[in-house]
């Protein structure tokens, strides 16, 4: 796994290990989920890895990294479908450096509309410059290459 220990206390590591101050919506051995403290949409949840992985750039084409991101997405989808079933538009993705606010892998799960509407700007892809990457696009980038024998 791309996990590493953070030299300084990471706020998301603290939540993952001791959620007394943050009500969790989901918790398992790989991820925890909770409401974003500065919601940008009708519903805005974060799904974070329990292990400290700084950013999406630390993920590689490995089965374990792919499996983790797929699990994060599944958890986020389930939460929003339970909590906002009437919504007809969801977004799931990650901020890429240098635009990520916390250096700990976290999936933004958004049930739209954005509130206020201008907040959509934070969730735009900036192509090669980074910005926001949709979870499905990240999964394509880190999908392990299948081994073929000649």
JSON list of C-alpha atoms in Angstrom, two decimals, residues 38-114:
[
{"chain": "A", "resi": 38, "resn": "UNK", "atom": "CA", "xyz": [-17.26, 23.26, 5.12]},
{"chain": "A", "resi": 39, "resn": "UNK", "atom": "CA", "xyz": [-19.88, 21.66, 2.87]},
{"chain": "A", "resi": 40, "resn": "UNK", "atom": "CA", "xyz": [-19.94, 22.83, -0.74]},
{"chain": "A", "resi": 41, "resn": "UNK", "atom": "CA", "xyz": [-23.13, 21.02, -1.75]},
{"chain": "A", "resi": 42, "resn": "UNK", "atom": "CA", "xyz": [-26.53, 19.86, -0.55]},
{"chain": "A", "resi": 43, "resn": "UNK", "atom": "CA", "xyz": [-24.72, 16.84, 0.97]},
{"chain": "A", "resi": 44, "resn": "UNK", "atom": "CA", "xyz": [-20.91, 16.78, 1.19]},
{"chain": "A", "resi": 45, "resn": "UNK", "atom": "CA", "xyz": [-19.14, 13.83, 2.76]},
{"chain": "A", "resi": 46, "resn": "UNK", "atom": "CA", "xyz": [-15.49, 12.83, 2.93]},
{"chain": "A", "resi": 47, "resn": "UNK", "atom": "CA", "xyz": [-14.30, 9.23, 2.77]},
{"chain": "A", "resi": 48, "resn": "UNK", "atom": "CA", "xyz": [-10.71, 8.96, 4.00]},
{"chain": "A", "resi": 49, "resn": "UNK", "atom": "CA", "xyz": [-8.24, 6.12, 4.10]},
{"chain": "A", "resi": 50, "resn": "UNK", "atom": "CA", "xyz": [-7.41, 4.82, 7.57]},
{"chain": "A", "resi": 51, "resn": "UNK", "atom": "CA", "xyz": [-3.76, 4.50, 6.53]},
{"chain": "A", "resi": 52, "resn": "UNK", "atom": "CA", "xyz": [-1.99, 7.80, 5.90]},
{"chain": "A", "resi": 53, "resn": "UNK", "atom": "CA", "xyz": [-1.59, 8.24, 2.15]},
{"chain": "A", "resi": 54, "resn": "UNK", "atom": "CA", "xyz": [-0.69, 11.88, 1.40]},
{"chain": "A", "resi": 55, "resn": "UNK", "atom": "CA", "xyz": [-2.30, 12.46, -2.02]},
{"chain": "A", "resi": 56, "resn": "UNK", "atom": "CA", "xyz": [-3.57, 10.81, -5.19]},
{"chain": "A", "resi": 57, "resn": "UNK", "atom": "CA", "xyz": [-0.05, 11.18, -6.57]},
{"chain": "A", "resi": 58, "resn": "UNK", "atom": "CA", "xyz": [1.09, 8.56, -4.05]},
{"chain": "A", "resi": 59, "resn": "UNK", "atom": "CA", "xyz": [-1.19, 5.92, -5.59]},
{"chain": "A", "resi": 60, "resn": "UNK", "atom": "CA", "xyz": [0.21, 3.48, -8.13]},
{"chain": "A", "resi": 61, "resn": "UNK", "atom": "CA", "xyz": [-1.05, 0.87, -10.58]},
{"chain": "A", "resi": 62, "resn": "UNK", "atom": "CA", "xyz": [-1.34, -1.74, -7.84]},
{"chain": "A", "resi": 63, "resn": "UNK", "atom": "CA", "xyz": [-4.25, -3.96, -6.95]},
{"chain": "A", "resi": 64, "resn": "UNK", "atom": "CA", "xyz": [-4.27, -2.72, -3.35]},
{"chain": "A", "resi": 65, "resn": "UNK", "atom": "CA", "xyz": [-4.39, 0.97, -4.33]},
{"chain": "A", "resi": 66, "resn": "UNK", "atom": "CA", "xyz": [-7.08, 0.31, -6.93]},
{"chain": "A", "resi": 67, "resn": "UNK", "atom": "CA", "xyz": [-9.09, -1.73, -4.43]},
{"chain": "A", "resi": 68, "resn": "UNK", "atom": "CA", "xyz": [-8.85, 1.03, -1.81]},
{"chain": "A", "resi": 69, "resn": "UNK", "atom": "CA", "xyz": [-10.09, 3.77, -4.16]},
{"chain": "A", "resi": 70, "resn": "UNK", "atom": "CA", "xyz": [-12.88, 1.49, -5.46]},
{"chain": "A", "resi": 71, "resn": "UNK", "atom": "CA", "xyz": [-13.91, 0.81, -1.84]},
{"chain": "A", "resi": 72, "resn": "UNK", "atom": "CA", "xyz": [-13.84, 4.53, -1.02]},
{"chain": "A", "resi": 73, "resn": "UNK", "atom": "CA", "xyz": [-16.10, 5.22, -4.01]},
{"chain": "A", "resi": 74, "resn": "UNK", "atom": "CA", "xyz": [-18.51, 2.41, -3.10]},
{"chain": "A", "resi": 75, "resn": "UNK", "atom": "CA", "xyz": [-18.82, 3.71, 0.47]},
{"chain": "A", "resi": 76, "resn": "UNK", "atom": "CA", "xyz": [-19.44, 7.26, -0.75]},
{"chain": "A", "resi": 77, "resn": "UNK", "atom": "CA", "xyz": [-22.05, 6.14, -3.27]},
{"chain": "A", "resi": 78, "resn": "UNK", "atom": "CA", "xyz": [-23.89, 4.08, -0.66]},
{"chain": "A", "resi": 79, "resn": "UNK", "atom": "CA", "xyz": [-23.92, 6.97, 1.82]},
{"chain": "A", "resi": 80, "resn": "UNK", "atom": "CA", "xyz": [-25.30, 9.50, -0.64]},
{"chain": "A", "resi": 81, "resn": "UNK", "atom": "CA", "xyz": [-27.88, 7.08, -2.03]},
{"chain": "A", "resi": 82, "resn": "UNK", "atom": "CA", "xyz": [-29.11, 6.47, 1.53]},
{"chain": "A", "resi": 83, "resn": "UNK", "atom": "CA", "xyz": [-29.03, 10.10, 2.64]},
{"chain": "A", "resi": 84, "resn": "UNK", "atom": "CA", "xyz": [-29.99, 11.94, -0.57]},
{"chain": "A", "resi": 85, "resn": "UNK", "atom": "CA", "xyz": [-31.90, 9.46, -2.74]},
{"chain": "A", "resi": 86, "resn": "UNK", "atom": "CA", "xyz": [-33.93, 12.27, -4.32]},
{"chain": "A", "resi": 87, "resn": "UNK", "atom": "CA", "xyz": [-30.79, 13.86, -5.77]},
{"chain": "A", "resi": 88, "resn": "UNK", "atom": "CA", "xyz": [-30.29, 13.26, -9.46]},
{"chain": "A", "resi": 89, "resn": "UNK", "atom": "CA", "xyz": [-26.69, 14.44, -9.61]},
{"chain": "A", "resi": 90, "resn": "UNK", "atom": "CA", "xyz": [-23.71, 13.21, -7.59]},
{"chain": "A", "resi": 91, "resn": "UNK", "atom": "CA", "xyz": [-19.98, 13.96, -7.93]},
{"chain": "A", "resi": 92, "resn": "UNK", "atom": "CA", "xyz": [-17.16, 11.87, -6.51]},
{"chain": "A", "resi": 93, "resn": "UNK", "atom": "CA", "xyz": [-13.53, 12.87, -6.73]},
{"chain": "A", "resi": 94, "resn": "UNK", "atom": "CA", "xyz": [-10.24, 14.01, -5.27]},
{"chain": "A", "resi": 95, "resn": "UNK", "atom": "CA", "xyz": [-8.36, 17.30, -5.25]},
{"chain": "A", "resi": 96, "resn": "UNK", "atom": "CA", "xyz": [-4.85, 16.99, -6.66]},
{"chain": "A", "resi": 97, "resn": "UNK", "atom": "CA", "xyz": [-1.81, 18.87, -5.37]},
{"chain": "A", "resi": 98, "resn": "UNK", "atom": "CA", "xyz": [-1.33, 21.73, -4.98]},
{"chain": "A", "resi": 99, "resn": "UNK", "atom": "CA", "xyz": [-5.09, 22.26, -4.58]},
{"chain": "A", "resi": 100, "resn": "UNK", "atom": "CA", "xyz": [-5.72, 19.69, -1.85]},
{"chain": "A", "resi": 101, "resn": "UNK", "atom": "CA", "xyz": [-6.40, 21.24, 1.54]},
{"chain": "A", "resi": 102, "resn": "UNK", "atom": "CA", "xyz": [-5.31, 18.29, 3.71]},
{"chain": "A", "resi": 103, "resn": "UNK", "atom": "CA", "xyz": [-2.41, 16.00, 2.80]},
{"chain": "A", "resi": 104, "resn": "UNK", "atom": "CA", "xyz": [-4.31, 12.79, 3.47]},
{"chain": "A", "resi": 105, "resn": "UNK", "atom": "CA", "xyz": [-6.14, 10.88, 0.75]},
{"chain": "A", "resi": 106, "resn": "UNK", "atom": "CA", "xyz": [-9.82, 11.84, 0.87]},
{"chain": "A", "resi": 107, "resn": "UNK", "atom": "CA", "xyz": [-12.71, 11.37, -1.52]},
{"chain": "A", "resi": 108, "resn": "UNK", "atom": "CA", "xyz": [-15.23, 14.19, -1.82]},
{"chain": "A", "resi": 109, "resn": "UNK", "atom": "CA", "xyz": [-18.77, 12.82, -2.15]},
{"chain": "A", "resi": 110, "resn": "UNK", "atom": "CA", "xyz": [-21.17, 15.52, -3.29]},
{"chain": "A", "resi": 111, "resn": "UNK", "atom": "CA", "xyz": [-24.92, 15.48, -3.77]},
{"chain": "A", "resi": 112, "resn": "UNK", "atom": "CA", "xyz": [-25.60, 18.54, -5.89]},
{"chain": "A", "resi": 113, "resn": "UNK", "atom": "CA", "xyz": [-26.51, 21.37, -6.18]},
{"chain": "A", "resi": 114, "resn": "UNK", "atom": "CA", "xyz": [-23.43, 23.25, -5.03]}
]
